[in-house]
Amino acid sequence: VVDLGMPTRSVLTTCAYCGVGCSFKAELRGDELVRMVPYKDGGANEGHACVKGRFAFGYATHPDRVLKPMVREKITDPWREVEWDEAIATVARRMRALQDTYGTGAVGAITSSRCTNEEVYVVQKMVRAAFGNNNVDTCARVCHSPTGYGLKQTFGESAGTQDFRSVAEADVIMVIGANPTDGHPVFGSRMKRRLREGARLIVVDPRRIDLVRSPHIEADHHLQLRPSTNVAVVNAMAHVVVTEALVDRSFVAERCEGYEEWAAFVARPENSPEAVEPVTGVPADELRAAARLYAGAPNGAIYYGLGVTEHSQGSTMVMGMANLAMACGNIGRDGVGVNPLRGQNNVQGSCDMGSFPHELPGYRHVSDDAVRTVFEDLWGTALLPEPGLRIPNMFDAAIDGSFRGLFVHGEDIAQSDPNLKHVTAALEAMELVVVQDLFLNETAKFAHVFLPGASFLEKDGTFTNAERRINRVRAVMAPKAGKHEWQIVTEIATAMGYPMAYDHPSQIMDEIASVTPTFEGVSFALLDKLGSIQWPCNAEAPEGTPVMHIDEFVRGKGKFVVTSYVPTNERSTRRFPLVLTTGRILSQYNVGAQTRRTGNVAWHPEDVLELHPHDAEDRGITDGDLVTLASRVGRTTLRALVSDRMPTGVVYTTFHHPVTGANVVTTENSDWATNCPEYKVTAVQVALAPPG
Ligand code: SF4
């Protein structure tokens, strides 16, 4: 027999990078993963994939993986490898000791949108039932928490309205604060296919993203607004729709409430395109034409990203887009809607699973007695009706001395969160930091216990993508460190005196389904049968719901909300004359912990600072020069990329590399409703770095 080195078996699973949620066949030879083959029947990707999902899986077997639990007394001590029993007992004992000394609320946890629904569910359950408080928050706090808030207020459900397939029916596509060809490449390709077929395109973004001009595609309108002025732009578009009688009157009359007050507000002269042009920088004629194009389309669809949410008015903007869509009747059928492009693979799921300090699974407030009773009966313990601490509140309380212990589940907050000086001061102030992760990341530098996690190739469970699609993640290999992540969490809870035990993650999903109305019909058996399911999945929709709000909104009537524009507190000055905005690049992923440990790093070995030729010339900067980037809170050094993608006055960088660390300069300004950081607006100065 000739051995051709071919794979000998395959396992169907889901990409663990972005919120598109592509399905793959992981092909193995023995226990070695040979290649990832995009799955032709994948609900989200239909056989397509990008360079991350296809090639960037080598991190799972990278020698940097930590495979033994480790403990240390102080963060200046060397790590000591221990057995699992000792590590789990240490976490339980020290968490309880902190609670005995400082009170029940002195500890908490942060969940990860990289982990499965089942893992996130058990972390929030551990906090609520074993810690006895609501101090659990998700890393979605720093990306799409305004989506959850804004869509719940207006439509009644904290989720996007459409499935990806729906874009094929859109006549006008409006992309706001998103860069789908880099951030969500497989969906970006789907969108481009529709654009090449003739759909019209409006891009609202300070930067000239690829979609604005690419082979066979040219945006009809690129509204190149000043960072932080989204709300003024959407209100001005609404002004045109209302004052030029472009409103879908029958949709509004039958399906919505609050229209009259909202319409009177947007019709005010101060919301006209001409009045806001000096603020937004968008020519009034261009804005008027874009508004007419969107409102006049048979089907107009909005897709948006972190360029909407990561602002001091992130939640306001989400509601502003919802208002606009309702006014134009663009909800409740294929080709329309308001659709968040979620960053991480399981942002939607981590929010669905109740890892917010104010909400139990299914977005139900902890103060709701009836809801709490359901969980109290199932979990056999009393739950607190008061919301717990959000991530930024945990940091503030750590510095004040009242918050002493944190369990960080798969997130690198010492690289990803804003104003890192403040974050690291908070971590240093805590008496116990527990990190569960694959690598000794930046946050682990402040940890007292390190619990080795499992890569997606070792996980069994589900991820929920940006279109509410629950996909199965199937283990390709056993956990390299010897324990499933859900098992580690349940053993900590048990060691703290609250027994939690499951034999398999399918049992966790069964528990989720038993207490979460939108997941009522979901089970591993049904997922295996259907391939994937878009929630809500219940008696009314036994095979899931691709498009929401068809006959009525989840809240009954869609609610118009007055969305006044309030300028950010982050002001440019003579000392900090430029505005920094941040984003991602195709080959890399967020803090880069995974992609930097794969061949993809060759495509983007460092973060660079993009700036307009005029701003570069003013400062004597040429392409490739090292420059200092400084804000009111910090400074870093990176290489310049002179580019006319940027407008004058605005600079741009990514945050994939800890060495350059863009979040050293981002501030603590945040969304008024959710505390989502204002990553997209930082007043900065840029200068040639001193020699040497
Ligand atoms: Fe993975 Fe997203 Fe790329 Fe699909 S588009 S392969 S989910 S990173």
XYZ file of C-alpha atoms and ligand atoms in Angstrom:
700
model
C 0.000 0.000 0.000
C 1.365 3.407 -0.963
C 0.963 6.021 1.784
C 0.037 9.287 0.051
C -0.129 11.213 3.326
C -3.840 11.860 2.840
C -6.263 12.624 5.695
C -7.871 9.572 7.197
C -10.906 11.137 8.882
C -12.796 14.435 9.162
C -14.884 16.231 11.777
C -17.477 18.895 10.994
C -16.973 21.982 13.160
C -17.103 25.806 13.189
C -14.424 28.474 12.752
C -13.473 30.165 16.002
C -12.537 33.564 14.595
C -15.192 36.019 13.448
C -18.951 36.332 13.813
C -19.661 34.892 10.361
C -19.380 31.385 11.834
C -18.158 29.391 8.838
C -18.503 25.608 8.908
C -15.436 23.502 8.161
C -14.457 19.908 7.831
C -11.348 19.481 9.927
C -9.418 16.791 8.118
C -7.053 14.679 10.196
C -4.457 12.088 9.656
C -4.441 10.099 12.842
C -4.487 12.796 15.515
C -2.803 15.427 13.372
C -4.942 18.178 11.838
C -3.936 18.316 8.195
C -6.261 20.968 6.789
C -9.489 22.852 7.257
C -11.857 22.457 4.319
C -14.787 24.885 4.090
C -18.036 22.955 4.238
C -20.233 23.368 1.176
C -23.471 23.004 3.138
C -22.411 25.380 5.924
C -25.407 27.616 6.669
C -23.298 30.761 7.001
C -20.586 30.151 4.399
C -21.866 27.759 1.710
C -18.398 26.371 1.033
C -16.441 29.628 1.331
C -13.756 30.601 3.848
C -11.125 33.247 4.497
C -7.406 33.091 5.268
C -8.000 32.954 9.007
C -10.396 30.037 9.156
C -8.666 28.170 6.361
C -5.048 28.506 7.412
C -4.657 30.063 10.867
C -5.191 27.016 13.079
C -1.557 26.230 13.927
C -1.810 28.133 17.213
C -3.734 25.183 18.645
C -0.587 23.081 18.652
C 1.891 25.931 19.148
C 4.673 25.271 21.679
C 3.585 28.402 23.611
C 0.454 26.536 24.759
C 0.452 26.098 28.532
C -0.704 22.602 29.384
C -0.312 22.445 33.167
C -2.161 24.555 35.745
C 0.134 26.997 37.544
C -0.072 28.998 40.766
C 1.976 31.621 42.537
C 1.513 33.663 45.685
C 2.529 37.049 44.286
C 2.786 38.156 40.655
C 6.515 38.709 41.160
C 6.993 35.043 42.129
C 7.868 32.408 39.543
C 5.036 30.136 38.383
C 4.782 26.707 40.018
C 3.161 23.875 38.028
C 0.514 21.986 40.010
C -2.068 19.269 39.437
C -5.641 20.221 38.545
C -6.978 19.365 42.021
C -4.605 21.784 43.688
C -5.272 24.567 41.162
C -9.042 24.276 41.514
C -8.860 24.067 45.308
C -6.615 27.146 45.330
C -9.067 29.207 43.277
C -12.023 28.117 45.417
C -10.229 28.690 48.722
C -8.839 32.103 47.812
C -12.108 33.333 46.267
C -14.008 32.345 49.418
C -11.363 33.913 51.654
C -11.714 37.205 49.782
C -15.483 37.060 50.175
C -15.141 36.298 53.894
C -12.863 39.300 54.351
C -14.339 41.869 51.966
C -17.910 40.687 51.344
C -19.790 38.591 48.803
C -19.486 41.232 46.111
C -15.686 41.441 46.248
C -15.175 38.914 43.444
C -16.469 38.380 39.922
C -15.767 37.027 36.460
C -15.385 38.084 32.844
C -16.607 35.671 30.180
C -15.304 35.369 26.647
C -17.045 35.622 23.306
C -14.453 33.138 22.018
C -15.863 30.371 24.215
C -18.878 28.155 23.585
C -22.378 28.956 24.735
C -22.164 26.087 27.184
C -18.904 27.392 28.702
C -20.269 30.927 29.015
C -23.473 29.642 30.594
C -21.634 27.744 33.322
C -19.388 30.755 34.107
C -22.373 33.058 34.666
C -24.068 30.302 36.664
C -20.943 29.897 38.804
C -20.894 33.637 39.533
C -24.589 33.831 40.368
C -24.938 30.574 42.272
C -21.469 29.917 43.759
C -20.066 33.454 44.128
C -23.577 34.624 45.101
C -23.510 37.898 43.185
C -24.131 39.288 39.685
C -20.565 40.456 39.032
C -20.304 38.778 35.655
C -19.674 40.633 32.441
C -18.704 39.657 28.932
C -16.038 40.995 26.631
C -18.983 42.020 24.426
C -19.065 44.946 26.866
C -16.247 46.445 24.823
C -17.723 45.755 21.363
C -21.432 45.200 20.808
C -23.132 45.962 24.126
C -24.798 49.029 22.488
C -26.307 46.676 19.896
C -27.944 44.683 22.674
C -29.300 47.824 24.299
C -30.338 49.725 21.176
C -32.102 46.900 19.332
C -33.897 45.803 22.494
C -35.261 49.317 23.065
C -36.502 49.760 19.506
C -37.370 46.257 18.256
C -37.587 44.272 21.507
C -34.766 41.802 20.832
C -31.007 42.226 21.282
C -30.057 40.697 17.961
C -29.736 41.350 14.244
C -32.896 41.092 12.191
C -31.793 39.018 9.167
C -29.875 35.994 8.033
C -26.842 36.535 5.761
C -28.680 34.996 2.810
C -31.059 37.954 2.904
C -28.443 40.317 1.450
C -29.085 38.708 -1.939
C -32.467 40.487 -1.969
C -31.182 43.948 -1.014
C -31.448 46.724 -3.607
C -29.517 49.256 -1.541
C -26.899 48.228 0.979
C -25.776 50.751 3.583
C -22.556 49.805 5.409
C -21.979 51.920 8.508
C -18.789 51.722 10.560
C -17.898 48.251 9.311
C -15.244 46.876 6.989
C -16.756 43.550 5.913
C -14.034 42.552 3.447
C -11.441 42.600 6.263
C -13.519 41.964 9.381
C -16.126 39.485 8.039
C -14.588 38.340 4.769
C -16.957 35.545 3.831
C -20.005 37.715 4.363
C -18.112 40.571 2.668
C -17.814 38.367 -0.433
C -21.514 37.625 -0.315
C -22.227 41.340 -0.143
C -19.861 42.015 -3.057
C -21.632 39.378 -5.126
C -24.899 41.267 -4.631
C -23.227 44.592 -5.430
C -21.782 43.181 -8.639
C -25.315 42.103 -9.541
C -26.329 45.748 -9.358
C -27.322 46.586 -5.789
C -26.447 50.180 -4.889
C -24.013 50.964 -2.084
C -23.734 53.649 0.591
C -20.674 53.547 2.864
C -20.605 55.638 6.027
C -17.040 55.618 7.330
C -14.222 58.115 7.981
C -11.805 55.777 6.188
C -11.999 54.761 2.537
C -12.495 51.042 3.090
C -12.012 48.594 0.197
C -15.723 48.384 -0.546
C -15.800 52.059 -1.521
C -13.772 51.286 -4.637
C -12.824 47.769 -5.645
C -12.901 45.828 -8.936
C -16.410 46.119 -10.422
C -17.718 47.912 -7.324
C -17.940 51.622 -6.656
C -19.994 53.038 -3.810
C -22.740 55.389 -4.940
C -22.042 57.492 -1.865
C -19.173 57.451 0.582
C -20.201 59.633 3.519
C -16.732 60.272 4.915
C -17.860 61.650 8.238
C -15.697 62.944 11.092
C -15.295 60.286 13.815
C -17.926 60.668 16.571
C -20.589 62.294 14.364
C -22.572 59.164 13.402
C -25.694 60.289 15.226
C -25.726 63.678 13.517
C -25.477 61.887 10.144
C -28.282 59.402 10.800
C -30.526 62.149 12.160
C -29.862 64.213 9.019
C -30.749 61.230 6.822
C -33.952 60.851 8.818
C -34.573 64.601 8.382
C -34.526 64.127 4.603
C -36.827 61.099 4.801
C -39.371 62.933 6.956
C -39.288 66.377 5.327
C -39.327 65.017 1.772
C -42.263 62.693 2.547
C -40.267 59.524 1.875
C -41.701 57.765 4.946
C -43.481 54.410 4.532
C -46.650 55.722 6.169
C -48.598 52.466 6.228
C -45.710 50.491 7.805
C -45.265 53.172 10.441
C -49.005 53.436 11.157
C -49.551 49.698 11.455
C -46.330 48.517 13.049
C -44.744 51.322 15.082
C -45.235 53.775 17.945
C -43.628 57.059 18.908
C -43.399 58.247 15.309
C -44.923 61.716 15.677
C -42.583 62.849 18.436
C -39.551 61.428 16.616
C -40.567 62.918 13.255
C -41.038 66.354 14.826
C -37.564 66.028 16.337
C -35.694 65.013 13.177
C -37.582 67.612 11.116
C -36.095 70.424 13.166
C -33.827 72.706 11.105
C -30.794 71.897 13.279
C -30.980 68.282 12.041
C -30.909 69.176 8.344
C -27.946 68.022 6.226
C -26.954 71.653 5.706
C -27.000 72.398 9.442
C -24.889 69.365 10.400
C -22.386 69.615 7.534
C -19.941 71.757 9.531
C -20.037 69.155 12.332
C -19.953 65.943 10.306
C -17.847 67.097 7.376
C -20.303 65.340 5.026
C -21.433 67.528 2.118
C -25.174 68.177 2.483
C -25.904 67.294 -1.165
C -24.194 63.941 -0.784
C -26.049 63.153 2.415
C -29.401 64.115 0.891
C -28.752 61.921 -2.132
C -27.773 58.974 0.076
C -30.910 59.336 2.200
C -33.105 59.440 -0.914
C -31.391 56.369 -2.327
C -31.902 54.336 0.870
C -35.495 55.483 1.392
C -36.462 54.977 -2.237
C -35.180 51.420 -2.541
C -37.692 48.566 -2.623
C -35.363 46.853 -0.137
C -32.768 48.799 1.858
C -30.482 46.895 4.242
C -28.187 48.312 6.930
C -25.059 46.423 8.025
C -22.928 47.920 10.759
C -19.954 47.228 12.969
C -17.866 48.626 15.761
C -17.627 51.982 14.008
C -21.182 52.396 15.258
C -21.006 50.879 18.720
C -17.606 51.954 20.072
C -18.608 55.564 20.670
C -19.942 57.600 23.553
C -23.242 57.554 21.634
C -22.990 53.940 20.440
C -26.411 52.965 21.791
C -27.957 56.172 20.452
C -26.649 55.400 16.979
C -28.008 51.847 17.049
C -31.431 53.309 17.859
C -30.946 55.990 15.189
C -30.427 53.321 12.529
C -33.439 51.392 13.816
C -35.539 54.584 13.553
C -34.411 55.127 9.968
C -35.146 51.529 8.966
C -38.638 51.652 10.502
C -39.441 55.002 8.890
C -38.618 53.486 5.484
C -40.461 50.216 6.178
C -37.200 48.306 5.916
C -37.879 45.606 8.519
C -39.491 42.177 8.469
C -38.676 40.635 5.075
C -35.702 39.508 3.013
C -33.277 42.173 1.795
C -33.821 44.721 4.568
C -33.088 45.050 8.289
C -30.578 46.348 10.795
C -27.716 43.923 11.067
C -24.754 44.019 13.422
C -21.628 42.340 12.072
C -20.389 40.810 15.307
C -16.655 40.717 15.808
C -15.891 37.482 17.603
C -17.242 34.048 16.824
C -19.630 33.969 19.775
C -20.432 37.588 20.686
C -24.112 36.938 20.071
C -24.011 33.748 22.115
C -22.086 35.146 25.060
C -24.720 37.878 25.349
C -27.594 35.398 24.894
C -26.197 33.262 27.740
C -26.743 35.874 30.448
C -23.207 37.008 31.019
C -24.249 40.594 31.638
C -24.424 41.838 35.230
C -28.042 42.920 34.787
C -29.423 40.096 32.655
C -30.043 36.375 33.049
C -29.967 34.121 29.953
C -32.345 35.375 27.259
C -31.825 39.078 28.112
C -34.133 39.048 31.134
C -33.430 41.535 33.885
C -32.248 40.189 37.227
C -34.772 42.413 38.993
C -37.698 40.524 37.388
C -39.017 38.353 40.232
C -40.801 35.884 37.960
C -37.697 35.306 35.850
C -35.440 35.003 38.885
C -37.793 32.437 40.373
C -37.383 30.207 37.291
C -33.620 30.131 37.793
C -33.825 29.888 41.582
C -36.056 26.825 41.288
C -33.743 25.180 38.774
C -30.472 26.107 40.446
C -31.740 25.611 43.996
C -30.357 28.840 45.356
C -31.487 32.421 45.925
C -30.315 35.009 43.375
C -29.710 38.701 43.867
C -32.163 41.121 42.211
C -29.578 43.926 41.960
C -27.305 44.144 38.896
C -23.637 43.476 39.509
C -20.532 45.293 38.303
C -19.688 45.937 34.663
C -16.059 45.450 33.564
C -15.072 49.125 33.967
C -16.813 49.225 37.362
C -14.791 46.166 38.410
C -11.580 48.021 37.517
C -12.656 51.159 39.403
C -13.701 49.102 42.433
C -10.374 47.229 42.381
C -8.501 50.511 42.587
C -10.856 51.678 45.371
C -10.136 48.435 47.250
C -13.627 46.902 47.308
C -13.181 44.424 44.427
C -10.428 41.911 45.158
C -10.737 38.770 43.004
C -11.366 38.211 39.278
C -11.769 35.112 37.124
C -10.890 35.997 33.510
C -12.182 33.385 31.114
C -10.384 33.587 27.765
C -9.975 37.321 27.344
C -6.812 39.401 27.285
C -8.075 42.517 29.025
C -4.523 43.842 29.533
C -4.249 44.241 25.770
C -7.799 44.636 24.528
C -9.347 47.100 26.937
C -8.954 50.884 26.716
C -6.601 53.010 28.805
C -4.312 50.117 29.674
C -2.567 52.052 32.419
C -5.843 52.034 34.361
C -6.534 48.358 33.557
C -3.129 47.191 34.713
C -3.346 49.312 37.873
C -6.655 47.570 38.646
C -5.195 44.114 38.003
C -2.184 44.904 40.172
C -4.463 46.032 42.979
C -6.404 42.746 43.103
C -5.404 39.977 45.490
C -6.455 37.160 43.193
C -6.490 37.148 39.403
C -7.318 33.806 37.776
C -6.704 33.497 34.039
C -8.064 30.606 31.998
C -6.495 30.749 28.542
C -4.338 28.984 25.977
C -1.270 31.179 26.393
C 0.435 33.276 29.035
C -1.108 36.427 27.578
C -0.673 40.024 28.758
C -3.326 39.592 31.470
C -1.556 36.497 32.806
C 1.342 38.766 33.835
C -0.982 39.898 36.644
C -2.391 36.449 37.469
C -1.951 34.318 40.575
C -3.512 31.193 39.080
C -3.287 30.111 35.454
C -5.721 27.444 34.228
C -4.880 26.045 30.785
C -7.826 26.272 28.426
C -8.820 24.304 25.348
C -8.590 25.469 21.730
C -11.649 25.255 19.493
C -10.285 21.981 18.133
C -10.683 20.513 21.619
C -14.158 21.892 22.337
C -17.573 20.324 22.084
C -20.505 22.716 22.142
C -22.053 25.563 20.172
C -21.232 29.060 18.895
C -23.915 31.546 17.802
C -22.971 33.789 14.883
C -24.039 37.294 13.918
C -27.250 36.076 12.269
C -28.328 34.219 15.448
C -27.240 30.932 13.890
C -26.318 28.306 16.474
C -23.564 26.128 15.005
C -22.065 22.974 16.449
C -18.435 22.968 17.457
C -17.143 19.414 17.553
C -13.956 18.248 19.186
C -11.266 17.137 16.803
C -8.993 16.060 19.625
C -9.140 15.619 23.413
C -8.334 18.678 25.589
C -4.549 18.941 25.569
C -4.463 20.071 29.187
C -6.688 17.222 30.316
C -9.924 19.051 31.155
C -12.828 20.616 29.287
C -13.288 24.306 30.056
C -16.854 23.810 31.281
C -15.537 21.082 33.574
C -12.936 23.420 35.133
C -15.647 25.957 35.921
C -18.084 23.441 37.366
C -15.329 21.982 39.554
C -14.479 25.436 40.937
C -18.152 26.029 41.739
C -18.372 22.639 43.406
C -15.216 23.300 45.441
C -16.796 26.561 46.600
C -19.739 24.620 48.001
C -22.195 24.876 45.102
C -22.238 21.467 43.372
C -22.409 21.696 39.581
C -22.048 18.574 37.458
C -22.698 17.645 33.850
C -21.501 14.633 31.905
C -21.595 16.317 28.516
C -22.128 19.824 27.094
C -25.384 18.648 25.506
C -26.791 18.534 29.045
C -25.804 22.165 29.528
C -27.636 23.075 26.313
C -30.672 21.143 27.548
C -30.583 23.251 30.721
C -30.240 26.463 28.695
C -33.233 25.430 26.570
C -35.305 24.688 29.669
C -34.950 28.244 31.020
C -34.533 30.391 27.869
C -37.675 30.863 25.738
C -35.727 31.760 22.560
C -33.751 28.488 22.879
C -36.723 26.344 23.918
C -36.459 23.895 21.009
C -32.660 23.815 20.725
C -30.801 20.589 21.435
C -27.648 18.925 20.151
C -29.859 16.281 18.520
C -31.792 18.915 16.538
C -28.576 20.751 15.634
C -27.083 17.524 14.365
C -30.215 16.917 12.309
C -30.616 20.428 10.845
C -26.954 21.435 10.737
C -27.629 24.778 12.461
C -30.556 26.701 13.931
C -31.268 30.425 14.057
C -32.987 31.373 17.281
C -35.768 31.918 18.282
C -36.391 28.191 18.078
C -39.537 27.139 19.903
C -43.001 25.695 19.358
C -43.889 28.528 16.971
C -40.636 28.183 15.018
C -39.468 24.597 15.495
C -36.709 24.931 12.900
C -35.637 28.445 13.854
C -36.166 31.993 12.588
C -34.014 33.375 9.747
C -35.805 36.761 9.606
C -37.270 38.436 12.678
C -40.104 40.918 13.234
C -42.059 39.736 10.159
C -45.634 40.440 11.227
C -44.946 42.297 14.419
C -41.906 43.331 16.393
C -40.808 41.191 19.311
C -41.871 44.050 21.597
C -45.211 44.390 19.777
C -44.868 47.809 18.128
C -41.507 49.013 16.896
C -40.561 52.007 19.000
C -39.159 55.244 17.581
C -36.717 56.813 20.027
C -35.596 60.433 19.890
C -31.840 60.315 19.348
C -30.298 63.702 20.050
C -26.730 64.178 18.911
C -24.373 64.941 21.801
C -20.722 65.687 20.925
C -18.126 63.463 22.519
C -16.090 64.751 25.452
C -12.946 63.768 23.582
C -11.967 67.042 21.935
C -9.104 67.828 19.614
C -6.879 70.651 20.805
C -3.699 72.363 19.645
C -1.739 69.781 21.616
C -3.779 66.796 20.347
C -4.954 67.984 16.932
C -5.647 64.641 15.216
C -8.303 61.985 15.858
C -7.260 58.335 16.117
C -9.653 55.598 15.093
C -8.914 51.849 15.251
C -9.847 48.691 13.344
C -8.752 45.263 12.116
C -6.990 43.728 9.149
C -7.957 40.614 7.171
C -5.094 38.313 8.132
C -5.058 39.117 11.854
C -7.572 38.759 14.606
C -8.162 41.124 17.530
C -5.264 41.004 20.033
C -3.542 38.488 17.757
C -3.009 35.842 20.454
C -3.947 33.170 17.923
C -3.076 34.618 14.515
C 0.345 35.882 15.643
C 1.147 32.223 16.352
C 0.414 31.153 12.770
C 1.919 31.828 9.350
C -0.614 34.671 8.913
C 1.665 36.919 10.932
C 3.951 37.258 7.901
C 1.209 39.299 6.202
C 1.022 41.797 9.042
C 4.120 41.613 11.242
C 3.389 44.889 13.033
C 0.645 47.458 13.561
C 1.146 50.638 11.538
C -0.298 54.136 11.733
C -2.141 55.253 8.607
C -2.216 58.993 8.023
C -3.090 61.310 5.144
C -0.222 62.600 2.967
C -0.983 66.178 4.015
C -0.795 65.363 7.742
C 2.383 63.381 7.107
C 4.035 66.187 5.139
C 3.138 68.738 7.825
C 5.127 66.638 10.294
C 7.988 65.676 8.023
C 6.868 62.049 8.064
C 7.386 59.683 5.144
C 6.247 56.118 4.605
C 7.935 53.677 6.975
C 9.184 56.289 9.467
C 8.873 55.463 13.145
C 6.428 57.888 14.762
C 5.207 58.514 18.280
C 1.475 58.435 18.829
C 0.427 60.187 22.035
C -2.925 60.920 23.673
C -3.915 62.387 27.022
C -3.505 58.951 28.641
C -0.474 57.335 27.024
C 1.954 57.035 24.143
C 3.390 54.377 21.856
C 5.673 54.137 18.841
C 4.824 52.603 15.491
C 5.652 52.827 11.824
C 3.858 55.295 9.531
C 1.858 54.313 6.472
C 1.074 57.396 4.409
C -2.278 56.771 2.744
C -5.041 58.729 1.096
C -7.558 56.245 2.527
C -7.634 58.602 5.494
C -9.151 62.070 5.451
C -6.930 64.837 6.787
C -7.092 65.132 10.548
C -7.833 61.430 11.149
C -5.294 58.641 11.726
C -5.890 54.918 11.991
C -4.251 51.840 13.468
C -4.923 48.227 14.426
C -4.292 46.564 17.804
C -3.089 43.108 16.837
C 0.370 43.396 18.407
C 1.061 43.992 22.115
C 4.373 45.740 21.392
C 2.699 48.707 19.719
C -0.406 48.441 21.908
C -2.843 50.988 20.452
C -4.911 50.697 23.607
C -2.169 52.411 25.553
C -3.538 55.618 24.035
C -7.311 54.982 23.942
C -9.303 56.624 26.707
C -11.935 55.633 29.246
C -14.708 57.571 27.512
C -17.593 55.203 26.917
C -21.143 54.755 25.691
C -23.609 56.481 27.999
C -25.918 53.438 28.216
C -23.577 50.460 28.269
C -20.031 51.682 29.012
C -18.779 50.302 25.697
C -15.439 52.117 25.294
C -15.064 54.879 22.748
C -12.183 53.165 20.934
C -13.029 54.987 17.726
C -12.301 58.509 18.926
C -9.065 59.521 20.625
C -7.490 62.963 20.285
C -3.823 62.406 19.541
C -0.616 64.010 18.408
C 1.735 62.324 15.959
C 5.398 63.195 15.516
C 8.543 61.665 14.093
C 10.046 59.439 16.767
C 13.369 60.686 18.111
C 16.331 58.828 16.583
C 17.390 55.647 18.430
Fe -13.620 32.191 10.086
Fe -14.843 34.548 9.809
Fe -13.045 33.780 8.011
Fe -15.405 32.550 8.168
S -15.057 34.698 7.592
S -13.408 31.569 7.929
S -15.802 32.619 10.385
S -12.663 34.231 10.180
